[in-house]
């Protein structure tokens, strides 16, 4: 049996800091979260009294709103009938974002999870590669206790090709290759080596030395091709899809290594909403939710999608970032990739050895 680390709190450091401020003034239970939409725009912080009758809840919201609007670190606050939407100022957000977070609290550990096939040397198909990649992620997600029986370590787990989970079995859906040039050029049978070759071809320069250093990043890109889709959903591969996933992967590599450019012809990121470091601070705060979802579902997909979103925010904000915020962002990005089974625990592994476009 594997000892698990509790992961009951999904709130990031910004939400925890704001909840602590309000709790110091008001003695009643609160729910704090990031709102996708609000009267203050997207990604405001929502504060809501819980286990409270409606009339009392409205009164508490009015009292909180009056107090919050007097705080110098609050840029805006709007009271709704049963909750308050708050937007702290940028300086407060950036300072709170570097407080201890889930990225600091949850070290990457592994548990005994079997896979079929049992080893990378036995990989012959893209389905095999996906099973082994998901298995590597599951080993790192099982030690996180989210209070769900789905990832209970009380019995052996085996990751297998399939369409539905069963007792002790974690299923991984098939990988298909769409009809097209890739399938035709490989006589209808596309292997992981064929996809890796396509990835390198997309990101290749004439410089042979640079191409050799792409090896580690090509593996990361292949993990994106087969891992960014939820494990119970089919993956359908095409050259267009590979190019999109290479661009996503290079955004992550650029954020980890501080490179804002990519190989010729590849735009490694698009603007994610403006050059606003405060947006990055909010993105950092969502790591706990992505980690909780991945651990609950035993699926690396939520973490890989989160890693892509975070890397885009990092690249958008990079000219304006404080050093401590940049460091916290890189640590969080590495934690997401490590728990997703894509990187080793050593945060310097990618950035110290991979400079394909410099």
Coordinates of N, CA and C in Angstrom, one line a residue, residues 109-289:
X109 N 6.5 11.9 -6.4 CA 6.9 10.6 -6.0 C 6.2 9.6 -6.9
X110 N 6.6 8.3 -6.8 CA 6.0 7.3 -7.6 C 5.5 6.1 -6.8
X111 N 4.5 5.5 -7.3 CA 4.0 4.3 -6.7 C 4.0 3.1 -7.7
X112 N 3.8 1.9 -7.2 CA 3.8 0.7 -8.0 C 2.6 0.6 -8.9
X113 N 2.7 1.0 -10.1 CA 1.6 0.8 -11.1 C 2.1 0.1 -12.3
X114 N 1.5 -1.0 -12.7 CA 1.9 -1.8 -13.8 C 1.3 -1.3 -15.1
X115 N 1.9 -1.6 -16.2 CA 1.4 -1.2 -17.5 C 1.5 -2.4 -18.5
X116 N 0.6 -2.4 -19.4 CA 0.7 -3.4 -20.5 C 0.7 -2.7 -21.8
X117 N 1.9 -2.6 -22.5 CA 3.1 -3.4 -22.4 C 3.9 -2.9 -21.1
X118 N 4.8 -3.8 -20.7 CA 5.5 -3.5 -19.4 C 6.7 -2.5 -19.5
X119 N 7.2 -2.3 -20.7 CA 8.5 -1.5 -20.8 C 8.5 -0.8 -22.1
X120 N 9.3 0.3 -22.2 CA 9.4 1.1 -23.4 C 10.1 0.2 -24.5
X121 N 10.9 -0.7 -24.2 CA 11.5 -1.6 -25.2 C 10.5 -2.4 -25.9
X122 N 9.3 -2.6 -25.3 CA 8.2 -3.4 -25.9 C 7.2 -2.6 -26.8
X123 N 7.5 -1.3 -26.9 CA 6.6 -0.4 -27.6 C 6.7 -0.7 -29.1
X124 N 5.6 -1.0 -29.8 CA 5.5 -1.2 -31.2 C 4.5 -0.3 -31.9
X125 N 3.5 0.1 -31.1 CA 2.4 0.9 -31.7 C 2.2 2.2 -30.9
X126 N 1.5 3.2 -31.5 CA 1.2 4.4 -30.8 C 0.3 4.1 -29.6
X127 N -0.6 3.1 -29.7 CA -1.4 2.7 -28.5 C -0.5 2.3 -27.4
X128 N 0.6 1.5 -27.6 CA 1.5 1.1 -26.6 C 2.2 2.3 -26.0
X129 N 2.6 3.3 -26.8 CA 3.3 4.5 -26.3 C 2.3 5.2 -25.4
X130 N 1.1 5.3 -25.8 CA 0.1 6.1 -25.0 C -0.1 5.4 -23.6
X131 N -0.2 4.1 -23.6 CA -0.4 3.3 -22.4 C 0.8 3.6 -21.5
X132 N 2.0 3.5 -22.0 CA 3.2 3.7 -21.1 C 3.3 5.1 -20.6
X133 N 2.9 6.1 -21.5 CA 3.0 7.5 -21.0 C 1.9 7.7 -19.9
X134 N 0.7 7.2 -20.1 CA -0.3 7.4 -19.1 C 0.1 6.7 -17.8
X135 N 0.7 5.5 -18.0 CA 1.2 4.7 -16.8 C 2.2 5.5 -16.0
X136 N 3.1 6.2 -16.7 CA 4.1 7.0 -16.0 C 3.5 8.1 -15.2
X137 N 2.4 8.7 -15.8 CA 1.7 9.8 -15.1 C 1.0 9.2 -13.9
X138 N 0.3 8.1 -14.1 CA -0.5 7.5 -13.0 C 0.4 7.1 -11.8
X139 N 1.6 6.7 -12.0 CA 2.5 6.4 -10.9 C 2.7 7.6 -10.1
X140 N 2.7 8.8 -10.7 CA 3.0 10.0 -9.9 C 1.7 10.7 -9.4
X141 N 0.6 10.3 -9.9 CA -0.7 10.9 -9.4 C -1.3 10.0 -8.3
X142 N -1.1 8.7 -8.3 CA -1.6 7.9 -7.2 C -1.2 8.3 -5.8
X143 N 0.0 8.8 -5.6 CA 0.3 9.2 -4.2 C -0.4 10.4 -3.7
X144 N -1.1 11.1 -4.6 CA -1.9 12.3 -4.2 C -3.3 11.9 -3.8
X145 N -3.7 12.1 -2.6 CA -5.0 11.6 -2.0 C -6.0 12.8 -2.2
X146 N -7.0 12.5 -3.1 CA -8.0 13.5 -3.4 C -9.3 13.1 -2.8
X147 N -9.3 12.1 -1.9 CA -10.5 11.6 -1.2 C -11.4 10.8 -2.2
X148 N -10.8 10.3 -3.2 CA -11.6 9.5 -4.2 C -11.2 8.1 -4.3
X149 N -12.1 7.2 -4.4 CA -11.7 5.7 -4.4 C -11.1 5.4 -5.8
X150 N -11.2 6.3 -6.8 CA -10.7 6.0 -8.1 C -9.2 5.9 -8.1
X151 N -8.5 6.6 -7.2 CA -7.0 6.5 -7.2 C -6.5 5.9 -5.8
X152 N -7.4 5.1 -5.2 CA -7.0 4.4 -4.0 C -5.8 3.5 -4.2
X153 N -4.8 3.5 -3.4 CA -3.6 2.6 -3.6 C -3.8 1.3 -2.9
X154 N -5.0 1.0 -2.4 CA -5.2 -0.2 -1.6 C -5.2 -1.5 -2.4
X155 N -5.2 -1.4 -3.7 CA -5.1 -2.5 -4.6 C -4.1 -2.2 -5.7
X156 N -3.5 -3.2 -6.3 CA -2.6 -3.0 -7.5 C -3.4 -2.4 -8.6
X157 N -2.7 -1.4 -9.3 CA -3.3 -0.8 -10.5 C -2.5 -1.2 -11.7
X158 N -3.2 -1.5 -12.8 CA -2.6 -1.8 -14.1 C -3.2 -0.9 -15.2
X159 N -2.4 -0.2 -16.0 CA -2.8 0.6 -17.1 C -2.8 -0.2 -18.3
X160 N -3.9 -0.3 -19.0 CA -4.1 -1.2 -20.2 C -4.8 -0.4 -21.3
X161 N -4.7 -0.9 -22.5 CA -5.5 -0.5 -23.6 C -6.9 -0.9 -23.4
X162 N -7.8 0.0 -23.5 CA -9.2 -0.3 -23.3 C -10.1 1.0 -23.4
X163 N -11.4 0.8 -23.2 CA -12.4 1.9 -23.3 C -13.0 2.2 -22.0
X164 N -12.9 1.4 -21.0 CA -13.6 1.6 -19.8 C -12.8 1.1 -18.6
X165 N -12.7 1.9 -17.5 CA -12.0 1.4 -16.3 C -12.7 0.2 -15.7
X166 N -12.0 -0.6 -15.0 CA -12.5 -1.7 -14.3 C -11.8 -1.9 -13.0
X167 N -12.1 -2.9 -12.2 CA -11.5 -3.1 -10.9 C -10.0 -3.3 -11.0
X168 N -9.2 -2.3 -10.6 CA -7.8 -2.4 -10.7 C -7.2 -2.1 -12.0
X169 N -8.0 -1.8 -13.0 CA -7.6 -1.5 -14.4 C -7.9 -0.1 -14.8
X170 N -6.8 0.6 -15.3 CA -7.0 2.0 -15.7 C -6.9 1.9 -17.3
X171 N -8.0 2.3 -17.9 CA -8.1 2.1 -19.4 C -7.5 3.3 -20.1
X172 N -7.0 3.0 -21.3 CA -6.4 4.1 -22.2 C -7.0 3.8 -23.6
X173 N -7.7 4.8 -24.1 CA -8.4 4.6 -25.4 C -7.4 4.5 -26.6
X174 N -7.9 4.0 -27.7 CA -7.0 3.8 -28.9 C -6.5 5.1 -29.5
X175 N -5.4 5.0 -30.3 CA -4.8 6.1 -31.0 C -5.0 5.7 -32.5
X176 N -5.7 6.6 -33.3 CA -5.9 6.4 -34.7 C -5.1 7.4 -35.5
X177 N -4.7 7.1 -36.7 CA -4.0 8.0 -37.6 C -5.0 8.3 -38.7
X178 N -5.3 9.5 -39.0 CA -6.3 9.9 -40.0 C -5.7 9.5 -41.4
X179 N -6.5 9.2 -42.3 CA -6.1 9.0 -43.7 C -5.4 10.3 -44.2
X180 N -4.3 10.1 -44.9 CA -3.6 11.2 -45.4 C -2.1 10.9 -45.8
X181 N -1.3 11.9 -45.9 CA 0.1 11.7 -46.4 C 0.9 10.9 -45.4
X182 N 0.7 11.1 -44.1 CA 1.5 10.3 -43.2 C 1.2 8.8 -43.2
X183 N -0.1 8.5 -43.3 CA -0.5 7.1 -43.3 C -0.1 6.5 -44.6
X184 N -0.3 7.2 -45.7 CA 0.1 6.7 -47.0 C 1.6 6.4 -47.2
X185 N 2.4 7.3 -46.6 CA 3.8 7.2 -46.8 C 4.4 6.1 -45.9
X186 N 3.6 5.6 -45.0 CA 4.1 4.5 -44.1 C 3.3 3.2 -44.3
X187 N 2.7 3.1 -45.5 CA 2.0 1.8 -45.9 C 0.9 1.5 -44.9
X188 N 0.2 2.6 -44.4 CA -0.9 2.4 -43.5 C -0.7 2.1 -42.1
X189 N 0.6 1.9 -41.7 CA 1.0 1.6 -40.3 C 1.9 2.6 -39.8
X190 N 1.5 3.5 -38.9 CA 2.3 4.6 -38.4 C 2.7 4.2 -37.0
X191 N 4.0 4.2 -36.7 CA 4.6 3.9 -35.4 C 5.0 5.1 -34.7
X192 N 5.3 5.0 -33.4 CA 5.8 6.1 -32.6 C 7.1 6.8 -33.3
X193 N 8.0 5.9 -33.9 CA 9.1 6.5 -34.5 C 8.7 7.3 -35.7
X194 N 7.7 6.9 -36.4 CA 7.2 7.7 -37.6 C 6.7 9.1 -37.1
X195 N 6.0 9.1 -36.0 CA 5.5 10.4 -35.5 C 6.6 11.3 -35.0
X196 N 7.6 10.6 -34.3 CA 8.8 11.4 -33.8 C 9.5 12.0 -35.0
X197 N 9.6 11.3 -36.1 CA 10.3 11.8 -37.3 C 9.5 13.0 -37.9
X198 N 8.2 12.9 -37.9 CA 7.4 14.0 -38.3 C 7.5 15.2 -37.4
X199 N 7.6 15.0 -36.1 CA 7.8 16.1 -35.2 C 9.1 16.8 -35.5
X200 N 10.2 16.0 -35.6 CA 11.5 16.6 -35.9 C 11.5 17.3 -37.2
X201 N 10.8 16.8 -38.2 CA 10.8 17.4 -39.5 C 10.1 18.8 -39.4
X202 N 9.1 18.9 -38.6 CA 8.4 20.2 -38.5 C 9.3 21.2 -37.8
X203 N 10.1 20.8 -36.8 CA 10.8 21.7 -36.0 C 12.3 21.8 -36.4
X204 N 12.7 21.2 -37.6 CA 14.1 21.0 -37.9 C 14.6 22.3 -38.6
X205 N 15.9 22.6 -38.3 CA 16.6 23.6 -39.0 C 17.7 22.8 -39.8
X206 N 18.4 23.5 -40.7 CA 19.5 22.9 -41.5 C 20.6 22.4 -40.6
X207 N 20.7 23.0 -39.4 CA 21.8 22.7 -38.5 C 21.6 21.3 -37.9
X208 N 22.5 20.4 -38.3 CA 22.4 19.0 -37.8 C 22.5 18.9 -36.3
X209 N 23.4 19.7 -35.7 CA 23.6 19.7 -34.2 C 22.4 20.1 -33.5
X210 N 21.7 21.2 -34.1 CA 20.5 21.6 -33.4 C 19.4 20.6 -33.5
X211 N 19.4 19.8 -34.6 CA 18.4 18.8 -34.8 C 18.6 17.7 -33.8
X212 N 19.9 17.4 -33.5 CA 20.1 16.3 -32.5 C 19.7 16.7 -31.1
X213 N 19.8 18.0 -30.8 CA 19.4 18.4 -29.4 C 17.9 18.5 -29.3
X214 N 17.1 18.3 -30.4 CA 15.7 18.3 -30.3 C 15.1 17.0 -29.8
X215 N 15.9 16.0 -29.6 CA 15.5 14.7 -29.2 C 14.6 14.7 -28.0
X216 N 15.0 15.4 -26.9 CA 14.2 15.5 -25.7 C 12.9 16.2 -25.9
X217 N 12.9 17.3 -26.7 CA 11.7 18.0 -26.9 C 10.8 17.3 -27.8
X218 N 11.3 16.4 -28.8 CA 10.4 15.6 -29.6 C 9.6 14.6 -28.8
X219 N 10.3 14.0 -27.8 CA 9.6 13.1 -26.9 C 8.5 13.9 -26.1
X220 N 8.7 15.1 -25.7 CA 7.7 15.9 -25.0 C 6.6 16.2 -25.9
X221 N 6.9 16.5 -27.2 CA 5.8 16.8 -28.1 C 5.0 15.6 -28.4
X222 N 5.6 14.4 -28.5 CA 4.8 13.2 -28.6 C 3.9 12.9 -27.4
X223 N 4.4 13.2 -26.2 CA 3.6 13.1 -25.1 C 2.3 14.0 -25.2
X224 N 2.5 15.2 -25.8 CA 1.4 16.1 -26.0 C 0.4 15.5 -27.0
X225 N 1.0 14.9 -28.1 CA 0.1 14.4 -29.2 C -0.8 13.3 -28.6
X226 N -0.3 12.5 -27.7 CA -1.1 11.4 -27.2 C -1.7 11.6 -25.8
X227 N -1.2 12.6 -25.1 CA -1.6 12.8 -23.7 C -2.5 14.0 -23.4
X228 N -2.6 15.0 -24.3 CA -3.4 16.1 -24.0 C -4.9 15.8 -24.1
X229 N -5.2 14.8 -24.8 CA -6.6 14.3 -24.9 C -6.9 13.4 -23.7
X230 N -8.1 13.6 -23.1 CA -8.4 12.7 -21.9 C -8.2 11.2 -22.3
X231 N -7.7 10.4 -21.3 CA -7.2 9.1 -21.7 C -8.4 8.2 -22.1
X232 N -9.6 8.4 -21.8 CA -10.7 7.6 -22.3 C -11.3 8.1 -23.6
X233 N -10.7 9.1 -24.2 CA -11.1 9.6 -25.5 C -10.1 9.1 -26.6
X234 N -10.6 8.8 -27.8 CA -9.7 8.5 -28.9 C -8.8 9.6 -29.2
X235 N -7.6 9.3 -29.6 CA -6.7 10.3 -30.2 C -6.6 10.1 -31.7
X236 N -6.8 11.1 -32.4 CA -6.8 11.0 -33.9 C -5.7 11.9 -34.4
X237 N -4.7 11.3 -35.0 CA -3.4 12.0 -35.3 C -3.4 12.3 -36.8
X238 N -3.0 13.5 -37.1 CA -2.8 14.0 -38.5 C -1.6 14.9 -38.5
X239 N -1.0 15.2 -39.6 CA 0.1 16.1 -39.7 C -0.3 17.5 -39.2
X240 N -1.5 17.9 -39.4 CA -2.0 19.2 -38.9 C -2.1 19.2 -37.4
X241 N -2.6 18.1 -36.8 CA -2.6 18.0 -35.4 C -1.2 18.0 -34.8
X242 N -0.3 17.3 -35.4 CA 1.1 17.2 -34.9 C 1.7 18.6 -34.9
X243 N 1.5 19.4 -36.0 CA 2.0 20.7 -36.0 C 1.5 21.6 -34.9
X244 N 0.2 21.5 -34.6 CA -0.4 22.2 -33.5 C 0.2 21.8 -32.2
X245 N 0.4 20.5 -32.0 CA 0.9 20.1 -30.7 C 2.4 20.4 -30.6
X246 N 3.2 20.4 -31.7 CA 4.6 20.9 -31.7 C 4.6 22.3 -31.2
X247 N 3.7 23.2 -31.8 CA 3.7 24.6 -31.4 C 3.4 24.7 -29.9
X248 N 2.4 23.9 -29.4 CA 2.1 24.0 -28.0 C 3.3 23.5 -27.1
X249 N 3.9 22.5 -27.5 CA 5.1 22.0 -26.8 C 6.2 23.0 -26.8
X250 N 6.4 23.7 -27.9 CA 7.5 24.7 -28.0 C 7.2 25.9 -27.2
X251 N 5.9 26.2 -27.0 CA 5.5 27.3 -26.0 C 6.0 26.9 -24.6
X252 N 5.8 25.7 -24.3 CA 6.2 25.2 -22.9 C 7.7 25.2 -22.8
X253 N 8.4 24.7 -23.8 CA 9.9 24.8 -23.8 C 10.4 26.2 -23.7
X254 N 9.8 27.1 -24.5 CA 10.2 28.5 -24.4 C 10.0 29.1 -23.1
X255 N 8.9 28.7 -22.4 CA 8.6 29.3 -21.1 C 9.6 28.7 -20.0
X256 N 10.0 27.4 -20.2 CA 10.9 26.8 -19.3 C 12.3 27.3 -19.4
X257 N 12.7 27.6 -20.7 CA 14.1 28.0 -20.9 C 14.3 29.5 -21.1
X258 N 13.2 30.2 -21.2 CA 13.3 31.7 -21.4 C 13.5 32.1 -22.8
X259 N 13.2 31.1 -23.7 CA 13.3 31.5 -25.2 C 11.9 31.9 -25.7
X260 N 11.8 33.0 -26.3 CA 10.6 33.5 -26.9 C 10.4 33.2 -28.3
X261 N 11.4 32.5 -28.9 CA 11.3 32.2 -30.4 C 11.3 30.7 -30.6
X262 N 11.0 30.3 -31.8 CA 10.9 28.9 -32.1 C 11.6 28.6 -33.4
X263 N 11.5 27.4 -33.9 CA 12.1 27.1 -35.2 C 11.4 27.9 -36.3
X264 N 12.0 28.1 -37.4 CA 11.5 28.9 -38.5 C 10.1 28.3 -38.9
X265 N 9.1 29.2 -39.1 CA 7.8 28.8 -39.6 C 6.9 28.3 -38.5
X266 N 7.4 28.2 -37.2 CA 6.5 27.8 -36.1 C 6.3 29.0 -35.2
X267 N 5.1 29.4 -35.0 CA 4.7 30.4 -34.0 C 4.4 29.7 -32.7
X268 N 5.3 29.9 -31.7 CA 5.2 29.0 -30.5 C 4.1 29.4 -29.6
X269 N 3.6 30.6 -29.7 CA 2.4 31.0 -28.9 C 1.7 32.1 -29.5
X270 N 0.4 32.2 -29.2 CA -0.4 33.4 -29.5 C -0.8 34.1 -28.3
X271 N -1.1 35.4 -28.4 CA -1.4 36.2 -27.3 C -2.6 35.6 -26.5
X272 N -2.4 35.4 -25.2 CA -3.4 34.8 -24.4 C -4.3 35.8 -23.7
X273 N -4.1 37.0 -24.0 CA -5.0 38.0 -23.3 C -4.3 39.3 -22.9
X274 N -3.2 39.6 -23.4 CA -2.5 40.8 -23.1 C -1.2 40.6 -22.3
X275 N -0.4 41.6 -22.3 CA 0.9 41.5 -21.6 C 0.7 41.9 -20.1
X276 N -0.1 41.2 -19.4 CA -0.5 41.6 -18.0 C 0.0 40.5 -17.1
X277 N 1.0 40.8 -16.3 CA 1.6 39.9 -15.3 C 0.5 39.4 -14.3
X278 N -0.5 40.2 -14.0 CA -1.6 39.8 -13.1 C -2.3 38.6 -13.6
X279 N -2.5 38.5 -15.0 CA -3.1 37.4 -15.5 C -2.3 36.1 -15.3
X280 N -1.0 36.2 -15.3 CA -0.2 35.1 -15.0 C -0.3 34.7 -13.6
X281 N -0.4 35.7 -12.7 CA -0.6 35.3 -11.3 C -1.9 34.5 -11.0
X282 N -3.0 34.9 -11.7 CA -4.2 34.1 -11.6 C -4.0 32.7 -12.2
X283 N -3.3 32.6 -13.3 CA -3.1 31.3 -13.9 C -2.3 30.4 -12.9
X284 N -1.3 31.0 -12.3 CA -0.6 30.2 -11.3 C -1.5 29.6 -10.2
X285 N -2.5 30.4 -9.8 CA -3.4 30.0 -8.8 C -4.3 28.9 -9.1
X286 N -4.4 28.6 -10.4 CA -5.3 27.5 -10.9 C -4.5 26.1 -10.9
X287 N -3.3 26.1 -10.6 CA -2.5 24.8 -10.6 C -3.2 23.7 -9.7
X288 N -3.6 24.1 -8.5 CA -4.2 23.2 -7.6 C -5.4 22.5 -8.2
X289 N -6.2 23.2 -9.0 CA -7.4 22.6 -9.6 C -7.0 21.6 -10.6

